[in-house]
């Protein structure tokens, strides 16, 4: 087994999508670290020279196969490294509407759920998730 790669020496810019369909939001469960076993939003790092919207469309397509319509910026979250390691990320979260296709997950995720905010309950979710979903719901 190979050791995990050390985190980049600088903060990384990432995007995530709060994707709404029929009053429910798509949550995906991470299949590996960081955050293995936690439900979160589809998304990932922005590549050099890529716009935030282009990055979000690409990441959502790669991770779920979905087509989306981006509505607007719902908020942002900063993830700082901890004493046990990890990277430094600035995650820009966008409200979006499902446009077409059904979810087909790549190997980064092992489950998905379409849920109303009040249905999330005791689900193991990443920090700040419910707040960004609530902010996104106000935009759609």
JSON list of C-alpha atoms in Angstrom, two decimals:
[
{"chain": "A", "resi": 1, "resn": "UNK", "atom": "CA", "xyz": [0.00, 0.00, 0.00]},
{"chain": "A", "resi": 2, "resn": "UNK", "atom": "CA", "xyz": [1.39, 3.39, -0.94]},
{"chain": "A", "resi": 3, "resn": "UNK", "atom": "CA", "xyz": [1.52, 6.31, 1.45]},
{"chain": "A", "resi": 4, "resn": "UNK", "atom": "CA", "xyz": [-0.91, 9.15, 0.74]},
{"chain": "A", "resi": 5, "resn": "UNK", "atom": "CA", "xyz": [0.49, 12.11, -1.15]},
{"chain": "A", "resi": 6, "resn": "UNK", "atom": "CA", "xyz": [1.46, 15.09, 1.03]},
{"chain": "A", "resi": 7, "resn": "UNK", "atom": "CA", "xyz": [-0.96, 18.02, 0.73]},
{"chain": "A", "resi": 8, "resn": "UNK", "atom": "CA", "xyz": [-0.04, 20.84, -1.65]},
{"chain": "A", "resi": 9, "resn": "UNK", "atom": "CA", "xyz": [1.99, 23.66, -0.03]},
{"chain": "A", "resi": 10, "resn": "UNK", "atom": "CA", "xyz": [-0.69, 26.26, -0.90]},
{"chain": "A", "resi": 11, "resn": "UNK", "atom": "CA", "xyz": [-4.45, 26.55, -0.48]},
{"chain": "A", "resi": 12, "resn": "UNK", "atom": "CA", "xyz": [-6.43, 24.83, -3.22]},
{"chain": "A", "resi": 13, "resn": "UNK", "atom": "CA", "xyz": [-9.53, 26.28, -4.88]},
{"chain": "A", "resi": 14, "resn": "UNK", "atom": "CA", "xyz": [-12.47, 23.90, -5.19]},
{"chain": "A", "resi": 15, "resn": "UNK", "atom": "CA", "xyz": [-16.14, 24.00, -6.18]},
{"chain": "A", "resi": 16, "resn": "UNK", "atom": "CA", "xyz": [-19.19, 22.06, -5.07]},
{"chain": "A", "resi": 17, "resn": "UNK", "atom": "CA", "xyz": [-22.75, 21.87, -6.31]},
{"chain": "A", "resi": 18, "resn": "UNK", "atom": "CA", "xyz": [-25.95, 21.96, -4.28]},
{"chain": "A", "resi": 19, "resn": "UNK", "atom": "CA", "xyz": [-28.06, 20.26, -6.94]},
{"chain": "A", "resi": 20, "resn": "UNK", "atom": "CA", "xyz": [-31.84, 20.49, -6.49]},
{"chain": "A", "resi": 21, "resn": "UNK", "atom": "CA", "xyz": [-34.41, 18.22, -8.13]},
{"chain": "A", "resi": 22, "resn": "UNK", "atom": "CA", "xyz": [-38.08, 18.20, -7.14]},
{"chain": "A", "resi": 23, "resn": "UNK", "atom": "CA", "xyz": [-37.34, 19.94, -3.83]},
{"chain": "A", "resi": 24, "resn": "UNK", "atom": "CA", "xyz": [-34.56, 17.52, -2.90]},
{"chain": "A", "resi": 25, "resn": "UNK", "atom": "CA", "xyz": [-30.78, 17.88, -2.94]},
{"chain": "A", "resi": 26, "resn": "UNK", "atom": "CA", "xyz": [-28.21, 15.33, -4.14]},
{"chain": "A", "resi": 27, "resn": "UNK", "atom": "CA", "xyz": [-25.77, 14.04, -1.52]},
{"chain": "A", "resi": 28, "resn": "UNK", "atom": "CA", "xyz": [-22.91, 11.68, -2.38]},
{"chain": "A", "resi": 29, "resn": "UNK", "atom": "CA", "xyz": [-20.97, 9.52, 0.09]},
{"chain": "A", "resi": 30, "resn": "UNK", "atom": "CA", "xyz": [-17.19, 9.65, -0.16]},
{"chain": "A", "resi": 31, "resn": "UNK", "atom": "CA", "xyz": [-15.58, 6.27, -0.83]},
{"chain": "A", "resi": 32, "resn": "UNK", "atom": "CA", "xyz": [-12.07, 7.31, 0.25]},
{"chain": "A", "resi": 33, "resn": "UNK", "atom": "CA", "xyz": [-10.18, 9.85, 2.35]},
{"chain": "A", "resi": 34, "resn": "UNK", "atom": "CA", "xyz": [-10.49, 12.68, 3.03]},
{"chain": "A", "resi": 35, "resn": "UNK", "atom": "CA", "xyz": [-13.96, 12.30, 4.45]},
{"chain": "A", "resi": 36, "resn": "UNK", "atom": "CA", "xyz": [-14.46, 8.60, 3.72]},
{"chain": "A", "resi": 37, "resn": "UNK", "atom": "CA", "xyz": [-17.98, 7.56, 4.75]},
{"chain": "A", "resi": 38, "resn": "UNK", "atom": "CA", "xyz": [-19.31, 11.13, 4.96]},
{"chain": "A", "resi": 39, "resn": "UNK", "atom": "CA", "xyz": [-22.06, 12.45, 2.73]},
{"chain": "A", "resi": 40, "resn": "UNK", "atom": "CA", "xyz": [-21.22, 15.66, 0.92]},
{"chain": "A", "resi": 41, "resn": "UNK", "atom": "CA", "xyz": [-21.81, 17.54, -2.32]},
{"chain": "A", "resi": 42, "resn": "UNK", "atom": "CA", "xyz": [-20.31, 16.61, -5.67]},
{"chain": "A", "resi": 43, "resn": "UNK", "atom": "CA", "xyz": [-17.36, 18.79, -6.62]},
{"chain": "A", "resi": 44, "resn": "UNK", "atom": "CA", "xyz": [-13.61, 19.10, -6.61]},
{"chain": "A", "resi": 45, "resn": "UNK", "atom": "CA", "xyz": [-10.56, 21.18, -7.44]},
{"chain": "A", "resi": 46, "resn": "UNK", "atom": "CA", "xyz": [-10.55, 23.93, -10.03]},
{"chain": "A", "resi": 47, "resn": "UNK", "atom": "CA", "xyz": [-7.87, 23.40, -12.66]},
{"chain": "A", "resi": 48, "resn": "UNK", "atom": "CA", "xyz": [-5.52, 26.22, -13.70]},
{"chain": "A", "resi": 49, "resn": "UNK", "atom": "CA", "xyz": [-7.20, 28.48, -16.28]},
{"chain": "A", "resi": 50, "resn": "UNK", "atom": "CA", "xyz": [-10.65, 26.96, -15.67]},
{"chain": "A", "resi": 51, "resn": "UNK", "atom": "CA", "xyz": [-13.62, 29.12, -14.67]},
{"chain": "A", "resi": 52, "resn": "UNK", "atom": "CA", "xyz": [-15.55, 28.17, -11.53]},
{"chain": "A", "resi": 53, "resn": "UNK", "atom": "CA", "xyz": [-18.65, 27.31, -13.58]},
{"chain": "A", "resi": 54, "resn": "UNK", "atom": "CA", "xyz": [-16.67, 25.19, -16.04]},
{"chain": "A", "resi": 55, "resn": "UNK", "atom": "CA", "xyz": [-15.00, 23.38, -13.13]},
{"chain": "A", "resi": 56, "resn": "UNK", "atom": "CA", "xyz": [-18.35, 22.67, -11.49]},
{"chain": "A", "resi": 57, "resn": "UNK", "atom": "CA", "xyz": [-19.89, 21.31, -14.70]},
{"chain": "A", "resi": 58, "resn": "UNK", "atom": "CA", "xyz": [-16.82, 19.10, -15.23]},
{"chain": "A", "resi": 59, "resn": "UNK", "atom": "CA", "xyz": [-16.68, 17.82, -11.64]},
{"chain": "A", "resi": 60, "resn": "UNK", "atom": "CA", "xyz": [-20.42, 17.06, -11.48]},
{"chain": "A", "resi": 61, "resn": "UNK", "atom": "CA", "xyz": [-20.19, 15.24, -14.82]},
{"chain": "A", "resi": 62, "resn": "UNK", "atom": "CA", "xyz": [-17.10, 13.23, -13.74]},
{"chain": "A", "resi": 63, "resn": "UNK", "atom": "CA", "xyz": [-18.53, 12.28, -10.35]},
{"chain": "A", "resi": 64, "resn": "UNK", "atom": "CA", "xyz": [-22.23, 11.75, -11.14]},
{"chain": "A", "resi": 65, "resn": "UNK", "atom": "CA", "xyz": [-22.82, 12.00, -14.90]},
{"chain": "A", "resi": 66, "resn": "UNK", "atom": "CA", "xyz": [-25.49, 14.65, -14.28]},
{"chain": "A", "resi": 67, "resn": "UNK", "atom": "CA", "xyz": [-26.14, 17.76, -16.35]},
{"chain": "A", "resi": 68, "resn": "UNK", "atom": "CA", "xyz": [-26.95, 20.84, -14.28]},
{"chain": "A", "resi": 69, "resn": "UNK", "atom": "CA", "xyz": [-27.98, 24.47, -14.63]},
{"chain": "A", "resi": 70, "resn": "UNK", "atom": "CA", "xyz": [-26.01, 26.70, -12.25]},
{"chain": "A", "resi": 71, "resn": "UNK", "atom": "CA", "xyz": [-28.15, 29.30, -10.48]},
{"chain": "A", "resi": 72, "resn": "UNK", "atom": "CA", "xyz": [-25.60, 31.22, -8.40]},
{"chain": "A", "resi": 73, "resn": "UNK", "atom": "CA", "xyz": [-23.05, 31.25, -5.62]},
{"chain": "A", "resi": 74, "resn": "UNK", "atom": "CA", "xyz": [-24.58, 29.91, -2.40]},
{"chain": "A", "resi": 75, "resn": "UNK", "atom": "CA", "xyz": [-21.55, 30.44, -0.18]},
{"chain": "A", "resi": 76, "resn": "UNK", "atom": "CA", "xyz": [-18.05, 29.32, 0.56]},
{"chain": "A", "resi": 77, "resn": "UNK", "atom": "CA", "xyz": [-16.22, 27.31, 3.16]},
{"chain": "A", "resi": 78, "resn": "UNK", "atom": "CA", "xyz": [-12.58, 27.18, 4.16]},
{"chain": "A", "resi": 79, "resn": "UNK", "atom": "CA", "xyz": [-11.10, 23.84, 5.23]},
{"chain": "A", "resi": 80, "resn": "UNK", "atom": "CA", "xyz": [-7.83, 24.22, 7.13]},
{"chain": "A", "resi": 81, "resn": "UNK", "atom": "CA", "xyz": [-5.25, 21.50, 7.75]},
{"chain": "A", "resi": 82, "resn": "UNK", "atom": "CA", "xyz": [-5.43, 19.86, 11.15]},
{"chain": "A", "resi": 83, "resn": "UNK", "atom": "CA", "xyz": [-2.68, 18.56, 13.40]},
{"chain": "A", "resi": 84, "resn": "UNK", "atom": "CA", "xyz": [-3.16, 15.14, 11.78]},
{"chain": "A", "resi": 85, "resn": "UNK", "atom": "CA", "xyz": [-2.61, 16.63, 8.31]},
{"chain": "A", "resi": 86, "resn": "UNK", "atom": "CA", "xyz": [-4.92, 17.30, 5.41]},
{"chain": "A", "resi": 87, "resn": "UNK", "atom": "CA", "xyz": [-5.05, 20.05, 2.86]},
{"chain": "A", "resi": 88, "resn": "UNK", "atom": "CA", "xyz": [-6.09, 23.68, 2.88]},
{"chain": "A", "resi": 89, "resn": "UNK", "atom": "CA", "xyz": [-9.12, 24.29, 0.64]},
{"chain": "A", "resi": 90, "resn": "UNK", "atom": "CA", "xyz": [-11.38, 27.19, -0.26]},
{"chain": "A", "resi": 91, "resn": "UNK", "atom": "CA", "xyz": [-14.62, 25.63, -1.51]},
{"chain": "A", "resi": 92, "resn": "UNK", "atom": "CA", "xyz": [-17.03, 27.78, -3.52]},
{"chain": "A", "resi": 93, "resn": "UNK", "atom": "CA", "xyz": [-20.50, 26.19, -3.34]},
{"chain": "A", "resi": 94, "resn": "UNK", "atom": "CA", "xyz": [-23.06, 26.89, -6.05]},
{"chain": "A", "resi": 95, "resn": "UNK", "atom": "CA", "xyz": [-26.82, 26.37, -6.12]},
{"chain": "A", "resi": 96, "resn": "UNK", "atom": "CA", "xyz": [-27.82, 24.39, -9.19]},
{"chain": "A", "resi": 97, "resn": "UNK", "atom": "CA", "xyz": [-30.83, 22.68, -10.72]},
{"chain": "A", "resi": 98, "resn": "UNK", "atom": "CA", "xyz": [-30.80, 19.17, -12.12]},
{"chain": "A", "resi": 99, "resn": "UNK", "atom": "CA", "xyz": [-31.17, 19.34, -15.91]},
{"chain": "A", "resi": 100, "resn": "UNK", "atom": "CA", "xyz": [-30.82, 15.75, -17.17]},
{"chain": "A", "resi": 101, "resn": "UNK", "atom": "CA", "xyz": [-29.46, 12.23, -16.69]},
{"chain": "A", "resi": 102, "resn": "UNK", "atom": "CA", "xyz": [-29.55, 9.96, -13.66]},
{"chain": "A", "resi": 103, "resn": "UNK", "atom": "CA", "xyz": [-26.63, 9.66, -11.21]},
{"chain": "A", "resi": 104, "resn": "UNK", "atom": "CA", "xyz": [-23.86, 7.24, -12.16]},
{"chain": "A", "resi": 105, "resn": "UNK", "atom": "CA", "xyz": [-21.10, 7.51, -9.56]},
{"chain": "A", "resi": 106, "resn": "UNK", "atom": "CA", "xyz": [-17.39, 7.28, -10.27]},
{"chain": "A", "resi": 107, "resn": "UNK", "atom": "CA", "xyz": [-14.98, 5.55, -7.85]},
{"chain": "A", "resi": 108, "resn": "UNK", "atom": "CA", "xyz": [-14.76, 8.65, -5.59]},
{"chain": "A", "resi": 109, "resn": "UNK", "atom": "CA", "xyz": [-18.25, 7.91, -4.19]},
{"chain": "A", "resi": 110, "resn": "UNK", "atom": "CA", "xyz": [-20.08, 4.75, -3.16]},
{"chain": "A", "resi": 111, "resn": "UNK", "atom": "CA", "xyz": [-23.65, 5.97, -2.54]},
{"chain": "A", "resi": 112, "resn": "UNK", "atom": "CA", "xyz": [-26.00, 8.84, -3.32]},
{"chain": "A", "resi": 113, "resn": "UNK", "atom": "CA", "xyz": [-29.30, 10.09, -1.95]},
{"chain": "A", "resi": 114, "resn": "UNK", "atom": "CA", "xyz": [-31.81, 12.73, -3.07]},
{"chain": "A", "resi": 115, "resn": "UNK", "atom": "CA", "xyz": [-33.04, 14.26, 0.23]},
{"chain": "A", "resi": 116, "resn": "UNK", "atom": "CA", "xyz": [-34.97, 17.23, 1.53]},
{"chain": "A", "resi": 117, "resn": "UNK", "atom": "CA", "xyz": [-32.95, 19.33, 3.98]},
{"chain": "A", "resi": 118, "resn": "UNK", "atom": "CA", "xyz": [-35.10, 18.16, 6.89]},
{"chain": "A", "resi": 119, "resn": "UNK", "atom": "CA", "xyz": [-34.49, 14.51, 5.91]},
{"chain": "A", "resi": 120, "resn": "UNK", "atom": "CA", "xyz": [-30.73, 14.70, 6.44]},
{"chain": "A", "resi": 121, "resn": "UNK", "atom": "CA", "xyz": [-31.17, 14.19, 10.19]},
{"chain": "A", "resi": 122, "resn": "UNK", "atom": "CA", "xyz": [-28.42, 12.06, 11.72]},
{"chain": "A", "resi": 123, "resn": "UNK", "atom": "CA", "xyz": [-26.71, 11.28, 8.41]},
{"chain": "A", "resi": 124, "resn": "UNK", "atom": "CA", "xyz": [-22.92, 11.57, 8.70]},
{"chain": "A", "resi": 125, "resn": "UNK", "atom": "CA", "xyz": [-22.21, 14.75, 6.68]},
{"chain": "A", "resi": 126, "resn": "UNK", "atom": "CA", "xyz": [-19.23, 17.03, 6.11]},
{"chain": "A", "resi": 127, "resn": "UNK", "atom": "CA", "xyz": [-18.96, 20.20, 8.20]},
{"chain": "A", "resi": 128, "resn": "UNK", "atom": "CA", "xyz": [-21.12, 23.14, 7.18]},
{"chain": "A", "resi": 129, "resn": "UNK", "atom": "CA", "xyz": [-23.15, 21.07, 4.71]},
{"chain": "A", "resi": 130, "resn": "UNK", "atom": "CA", "xyz": [-26.61, 21.88, 6.05]},
{"chain": "A", "resi": 131, "resn": "UNK", "atom": "CA", "xyz": [-25.84, 25.62, 6.17]},
{"chain": "A", "resi": 132, "resn": "UNK", "atom": "CA", "xyz": [-24.71, 25.75, 2.54]},
{"chain": "A", "resi": 133, "resn": "UNK", "atom": "CA", "xyz": [-27.77, 23.72, 1.45]},
{"chain": "A", "resi": 134, "resn": "UNK", "atom": "CA", "xyz": [-30.05, 26.16, 3.28]},
{"chain": "A", "resi": 135, "resn": "UNK", "atom": "CA", "xyz": [-28.30, 29.12, 1.61]},
{"chain": "A", "resi": 136, "resn": "UNK", "atom": "CA", "xyz": [-28.59, 27.47, -1.82]},
{"chain": "A", "resi": 137, "resn": "UNK", "atom": "CA", "xyz": [-32.28, 26.73, -1.31]},
{"chain": "A", "resi": 138, "resn": "UNK", "atom": "CA", "xyz": [-32.93, 30.47, -1.00]},
{"chain": "A", "resi": 139, "resn": "UNK", "atom": "CA", "xyz": [-31.51, 30.94, -4.52]},
{"chain": "A", "resi": 140, "resn": "UNK", "atom": "CA", "xyz": [-33.49, 28.30, -6.42]}
]
